[in-house]
Coordinates of C-alpha atoms and ligand atoms in Angstrom, one line a residue:
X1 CA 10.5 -38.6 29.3
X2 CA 12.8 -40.6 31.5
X3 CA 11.3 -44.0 32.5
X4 CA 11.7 -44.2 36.1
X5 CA 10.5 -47.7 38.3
X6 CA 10.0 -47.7 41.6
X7 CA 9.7 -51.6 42.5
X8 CA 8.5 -52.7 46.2
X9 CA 10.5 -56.2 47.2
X10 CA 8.8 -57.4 49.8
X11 CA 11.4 -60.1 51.1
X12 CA 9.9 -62.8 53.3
X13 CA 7.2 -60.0 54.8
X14 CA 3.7 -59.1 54.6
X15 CA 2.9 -55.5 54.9
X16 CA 1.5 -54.6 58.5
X17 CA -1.2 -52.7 57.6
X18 CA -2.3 -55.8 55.5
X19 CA -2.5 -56.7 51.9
X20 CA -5.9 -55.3 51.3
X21 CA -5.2 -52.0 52.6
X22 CA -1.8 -51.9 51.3
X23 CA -3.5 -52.6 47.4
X24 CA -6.4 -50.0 48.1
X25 CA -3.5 -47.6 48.7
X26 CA -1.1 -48.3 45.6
X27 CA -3.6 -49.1 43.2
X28 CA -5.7 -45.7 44.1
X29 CA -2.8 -43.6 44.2
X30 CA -2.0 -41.1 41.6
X31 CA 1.3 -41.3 40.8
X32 CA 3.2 -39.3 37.8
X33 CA 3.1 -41.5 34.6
X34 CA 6.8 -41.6 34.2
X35 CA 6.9 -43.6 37.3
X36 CA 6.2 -47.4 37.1
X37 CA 5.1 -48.8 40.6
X38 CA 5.6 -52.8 40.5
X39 CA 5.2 -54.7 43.8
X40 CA 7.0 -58.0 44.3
X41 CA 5.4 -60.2 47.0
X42 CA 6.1 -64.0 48.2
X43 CA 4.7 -66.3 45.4
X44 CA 2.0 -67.2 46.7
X45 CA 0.6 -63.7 46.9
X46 CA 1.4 -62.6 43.4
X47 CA -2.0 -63.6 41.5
X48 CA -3.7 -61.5 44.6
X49 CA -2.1 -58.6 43.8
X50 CA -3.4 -58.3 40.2
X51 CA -5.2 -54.6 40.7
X52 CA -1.1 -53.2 40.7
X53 CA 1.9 -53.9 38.4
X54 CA 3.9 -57.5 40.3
X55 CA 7.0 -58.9 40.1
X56 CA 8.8 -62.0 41.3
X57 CA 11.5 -61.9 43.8
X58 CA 13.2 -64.9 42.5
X59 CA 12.8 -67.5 39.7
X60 CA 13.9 -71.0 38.5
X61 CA 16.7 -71.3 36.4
X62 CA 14.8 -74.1 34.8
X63 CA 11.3 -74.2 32.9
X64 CA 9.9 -77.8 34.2
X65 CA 11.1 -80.9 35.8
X66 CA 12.4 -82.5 39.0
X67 CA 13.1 -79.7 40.8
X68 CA 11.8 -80.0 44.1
X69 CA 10.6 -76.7 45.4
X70 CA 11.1 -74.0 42.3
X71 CA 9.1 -72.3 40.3
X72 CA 9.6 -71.5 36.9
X73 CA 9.4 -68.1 35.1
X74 CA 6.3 -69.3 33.1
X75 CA 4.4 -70.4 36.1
X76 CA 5.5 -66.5 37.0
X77 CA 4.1 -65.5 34.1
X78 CA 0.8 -67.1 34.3
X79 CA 0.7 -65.8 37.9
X80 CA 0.7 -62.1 36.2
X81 CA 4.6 -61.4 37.1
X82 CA 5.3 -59.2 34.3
X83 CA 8.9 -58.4 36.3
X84 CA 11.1 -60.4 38.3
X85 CA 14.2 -60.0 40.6
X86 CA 16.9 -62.0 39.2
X87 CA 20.6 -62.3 41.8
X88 CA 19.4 -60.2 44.9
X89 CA 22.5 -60.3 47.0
X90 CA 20.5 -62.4 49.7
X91 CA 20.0 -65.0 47.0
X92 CA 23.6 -64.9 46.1
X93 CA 25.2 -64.4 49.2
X94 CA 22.9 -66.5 51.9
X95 CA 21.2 -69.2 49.4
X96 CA 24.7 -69.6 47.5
X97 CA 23.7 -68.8 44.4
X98 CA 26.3 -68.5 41.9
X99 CA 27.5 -66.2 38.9
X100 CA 26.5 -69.5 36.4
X101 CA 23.2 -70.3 37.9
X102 CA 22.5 -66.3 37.9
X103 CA 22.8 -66.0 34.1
X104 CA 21.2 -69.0 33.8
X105 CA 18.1 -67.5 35.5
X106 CA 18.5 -64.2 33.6
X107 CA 18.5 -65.5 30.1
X108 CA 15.5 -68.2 30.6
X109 CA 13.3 -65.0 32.4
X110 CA 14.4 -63.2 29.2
X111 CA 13.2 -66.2 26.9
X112 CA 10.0 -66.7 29.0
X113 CA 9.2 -62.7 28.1
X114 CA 9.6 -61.6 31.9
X115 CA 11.7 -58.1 32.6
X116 CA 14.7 -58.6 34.6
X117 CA 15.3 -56.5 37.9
X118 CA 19.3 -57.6 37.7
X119 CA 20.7 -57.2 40.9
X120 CA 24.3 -56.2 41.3
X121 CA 26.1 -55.0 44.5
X122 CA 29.5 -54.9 46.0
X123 CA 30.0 -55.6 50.0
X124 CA 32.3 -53.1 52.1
X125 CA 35.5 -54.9 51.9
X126 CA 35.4 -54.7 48.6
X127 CA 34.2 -50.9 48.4
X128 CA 36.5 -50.0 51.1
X129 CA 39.7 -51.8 49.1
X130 CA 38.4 -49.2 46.1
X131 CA 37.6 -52.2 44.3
X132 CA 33.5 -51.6 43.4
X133 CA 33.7 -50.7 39.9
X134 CA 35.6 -53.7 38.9
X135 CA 33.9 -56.3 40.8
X136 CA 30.3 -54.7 39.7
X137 CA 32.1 -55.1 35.9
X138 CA 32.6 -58.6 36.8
X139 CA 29.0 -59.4 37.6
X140 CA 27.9 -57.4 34.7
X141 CA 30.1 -59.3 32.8
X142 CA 29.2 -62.9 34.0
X143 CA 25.9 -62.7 33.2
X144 CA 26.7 -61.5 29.5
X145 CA 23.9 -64.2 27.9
X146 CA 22.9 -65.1 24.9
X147 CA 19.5 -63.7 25.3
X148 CA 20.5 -60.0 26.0
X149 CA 20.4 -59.9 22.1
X150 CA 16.6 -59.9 22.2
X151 CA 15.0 -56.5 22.4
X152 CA 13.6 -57.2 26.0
X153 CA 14.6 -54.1 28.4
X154 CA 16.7 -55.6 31.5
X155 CA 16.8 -53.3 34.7
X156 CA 19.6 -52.6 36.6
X157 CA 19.5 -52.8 40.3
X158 CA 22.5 -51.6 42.1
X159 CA 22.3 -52.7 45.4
X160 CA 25.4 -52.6 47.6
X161 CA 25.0 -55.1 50.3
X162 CA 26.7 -53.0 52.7
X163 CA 23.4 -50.6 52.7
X164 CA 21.0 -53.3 52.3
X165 CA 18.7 -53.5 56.0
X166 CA 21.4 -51.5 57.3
X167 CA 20.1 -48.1 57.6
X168 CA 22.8 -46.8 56.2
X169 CA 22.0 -45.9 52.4
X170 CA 24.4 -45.0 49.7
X171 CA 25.2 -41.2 49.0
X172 CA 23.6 -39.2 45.8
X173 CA 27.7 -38.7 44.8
X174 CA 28.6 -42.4 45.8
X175 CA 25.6 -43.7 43.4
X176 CA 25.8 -41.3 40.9
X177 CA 29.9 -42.4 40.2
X178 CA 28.8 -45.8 40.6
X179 CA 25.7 -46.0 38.2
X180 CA 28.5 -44.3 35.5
X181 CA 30.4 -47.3 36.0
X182 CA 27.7 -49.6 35.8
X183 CA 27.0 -48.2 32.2
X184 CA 30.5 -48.5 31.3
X185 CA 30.3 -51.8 31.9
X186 CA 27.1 -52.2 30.0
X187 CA 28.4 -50.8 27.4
X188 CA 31.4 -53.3 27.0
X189 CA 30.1 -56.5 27.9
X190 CA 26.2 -56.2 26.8
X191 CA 24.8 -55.7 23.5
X192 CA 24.6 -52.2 22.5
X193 CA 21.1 -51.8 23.5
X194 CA 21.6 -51.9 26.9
X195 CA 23.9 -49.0 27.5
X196 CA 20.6 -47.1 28.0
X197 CA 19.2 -49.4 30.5
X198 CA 17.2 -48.2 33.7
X199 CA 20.0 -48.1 36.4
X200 CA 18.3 -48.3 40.0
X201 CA 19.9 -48.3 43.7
X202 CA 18.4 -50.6 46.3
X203 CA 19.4 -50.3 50.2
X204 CA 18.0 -48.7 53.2
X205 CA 16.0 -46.3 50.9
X206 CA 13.1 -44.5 52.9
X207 CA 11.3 -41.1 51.9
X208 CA 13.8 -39.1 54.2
X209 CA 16.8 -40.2 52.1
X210 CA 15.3 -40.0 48.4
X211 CA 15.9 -36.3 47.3
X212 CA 19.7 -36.8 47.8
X213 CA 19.5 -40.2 45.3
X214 CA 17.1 -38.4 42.6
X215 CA 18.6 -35.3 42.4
X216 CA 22.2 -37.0 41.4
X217 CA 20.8 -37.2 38.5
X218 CA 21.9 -40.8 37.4
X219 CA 19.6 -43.4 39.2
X220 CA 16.2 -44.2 37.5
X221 CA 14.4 -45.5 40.8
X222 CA 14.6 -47.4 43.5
X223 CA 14.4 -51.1 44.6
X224 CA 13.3 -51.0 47.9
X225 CA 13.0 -53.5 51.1
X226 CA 11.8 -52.8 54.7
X227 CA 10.1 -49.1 53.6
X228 CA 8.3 -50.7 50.6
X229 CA 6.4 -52.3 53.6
X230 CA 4.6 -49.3 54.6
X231 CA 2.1 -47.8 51.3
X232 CA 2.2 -44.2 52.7
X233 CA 6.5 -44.8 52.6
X234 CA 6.0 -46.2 48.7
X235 CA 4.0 -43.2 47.6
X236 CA 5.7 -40.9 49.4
X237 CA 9.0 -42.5 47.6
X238 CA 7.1 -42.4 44.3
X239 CA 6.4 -38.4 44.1
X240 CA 9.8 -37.6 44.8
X241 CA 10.8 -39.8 42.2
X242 CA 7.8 -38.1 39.4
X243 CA 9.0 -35.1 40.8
X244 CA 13.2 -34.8 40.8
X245 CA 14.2 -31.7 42.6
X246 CA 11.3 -31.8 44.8
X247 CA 11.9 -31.6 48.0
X248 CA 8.4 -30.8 50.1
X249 CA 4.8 -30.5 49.4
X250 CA 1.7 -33.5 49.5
X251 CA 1.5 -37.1 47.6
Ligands
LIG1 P1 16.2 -52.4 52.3 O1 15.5 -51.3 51.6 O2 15.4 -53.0 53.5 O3 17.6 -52.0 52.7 O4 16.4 -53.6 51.3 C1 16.9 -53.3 50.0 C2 16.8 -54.5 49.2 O5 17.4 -55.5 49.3 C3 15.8 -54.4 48.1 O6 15.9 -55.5 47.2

């Protein structure tokens, strides 16, 4: 059976209904046991949510010492993180960081025994100019580390920044091509146990928009912002995603 991840970034948000409620909902729900539910709150948040699966949104590429303000991916760790988001466009493209420091980040998360959510996305410009499948090879192969070697499972995330908040998702035919090249790409600049890994696609993803990503065949989950808010929106998200071809019925 297909291992499939549905992973709930929470940005800089609480959900509305509150984090209590939200919990009750996710951890009670039944959801198909192909489908992995991980929920990635602010830091400070992450030891509360131990009744569900967490995640980090973010780590430190560096393991102790003086750096003012970060947190490192064994303090994650002993938070309960078993996951963490690693080069989420908004990290790359509003807190600067770079292709070097994302690696960097990638193979100590790796070392520390954390799963990577490995985020990779073009912008319009460079979709528009026909360029994605190059530039997404160029951030595959950038963070080609030393530590990929290990058997630790890395997940994709494919999020193109021109979908992320915007409403306006990616098609099932635009990901599908795009999650082919993303595994060509695997396959030439990771180790060979990577070609297999979970590809996901982040950006504007609600339950009115799944069916058309799962039934394309070639994404294995989502990564998902502003619905992943909303618990009836995340298992409503999660049974189309147990269920491909579904396209009606209860959670
Ligand atoms: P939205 O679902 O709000 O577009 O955000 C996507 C995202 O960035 C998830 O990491």
């Amino acid at each position: 059976m297909t291992k499939r991840y549905l992973i709930a970034n929470w940005k800089l948000n609480l959900p509305p209904e509150g984090i209590e409620s939200y919990l009750r909902a996710i951890a009670g729900a039944v959801v198909d046991s192909s489908v992995t539910v991980v929920v990635a709150p602010p830091y400070p948040y992450l030891r509360d949510l131990h009744s569900v699966v967490t995640g980090a949104q973010n780590c430190s590429s560096e393991q102790s010492g003086a750096f003012t303000g970060e947190v490192s991916p064994a303090m994650l760790r002993d938070l309960g993180a078993r996951y963490v988001i690693i080069g989420h466009s908004e990290r790359r493209n509003i807190f600067g960081e770079s292709e070097g420091l994302v690696a960097r980040k990638l193979g100590l998360a790796l070392e520390t025994g954390l799963t990577p959510v490995f985020c990779i996305g073009e912008d319009l410009r460079t979709r528009d100019a026909g360029h994605a499948a190059s530039f997404l090879a160029d951030q595959v192969r950038a963070a080609a580390v030393a530590q990929l070697a290990g058997e630790r499972e890395v997940i994709i995330a494919y999020e193109p920044v021109w979908a992320i908040g915007t409403g306006r998702n990616a098609s099932g035919d635009v990901c599908a091509e795009t999650s082919r090249a993303i595994r060509e790409a695997l396959v030439r600049f990771w180790p060979s146990h990577h070609a297999s890994a979970p590809i996901l696609y982040g950006g504007s993803v609600t339950p009115d928009n799944v069916d058309d990503l799962v039934s394309c065949g070639e994404i294995d989950g989502f990564l998902v912002g502003g619905a992943s808010l909303d618990s009836g929106k995340m298992l409503r998200i999660a049974a189309r995603l147990g269920q491909p071809g579904r396209t009606d019925g209860p959670v």
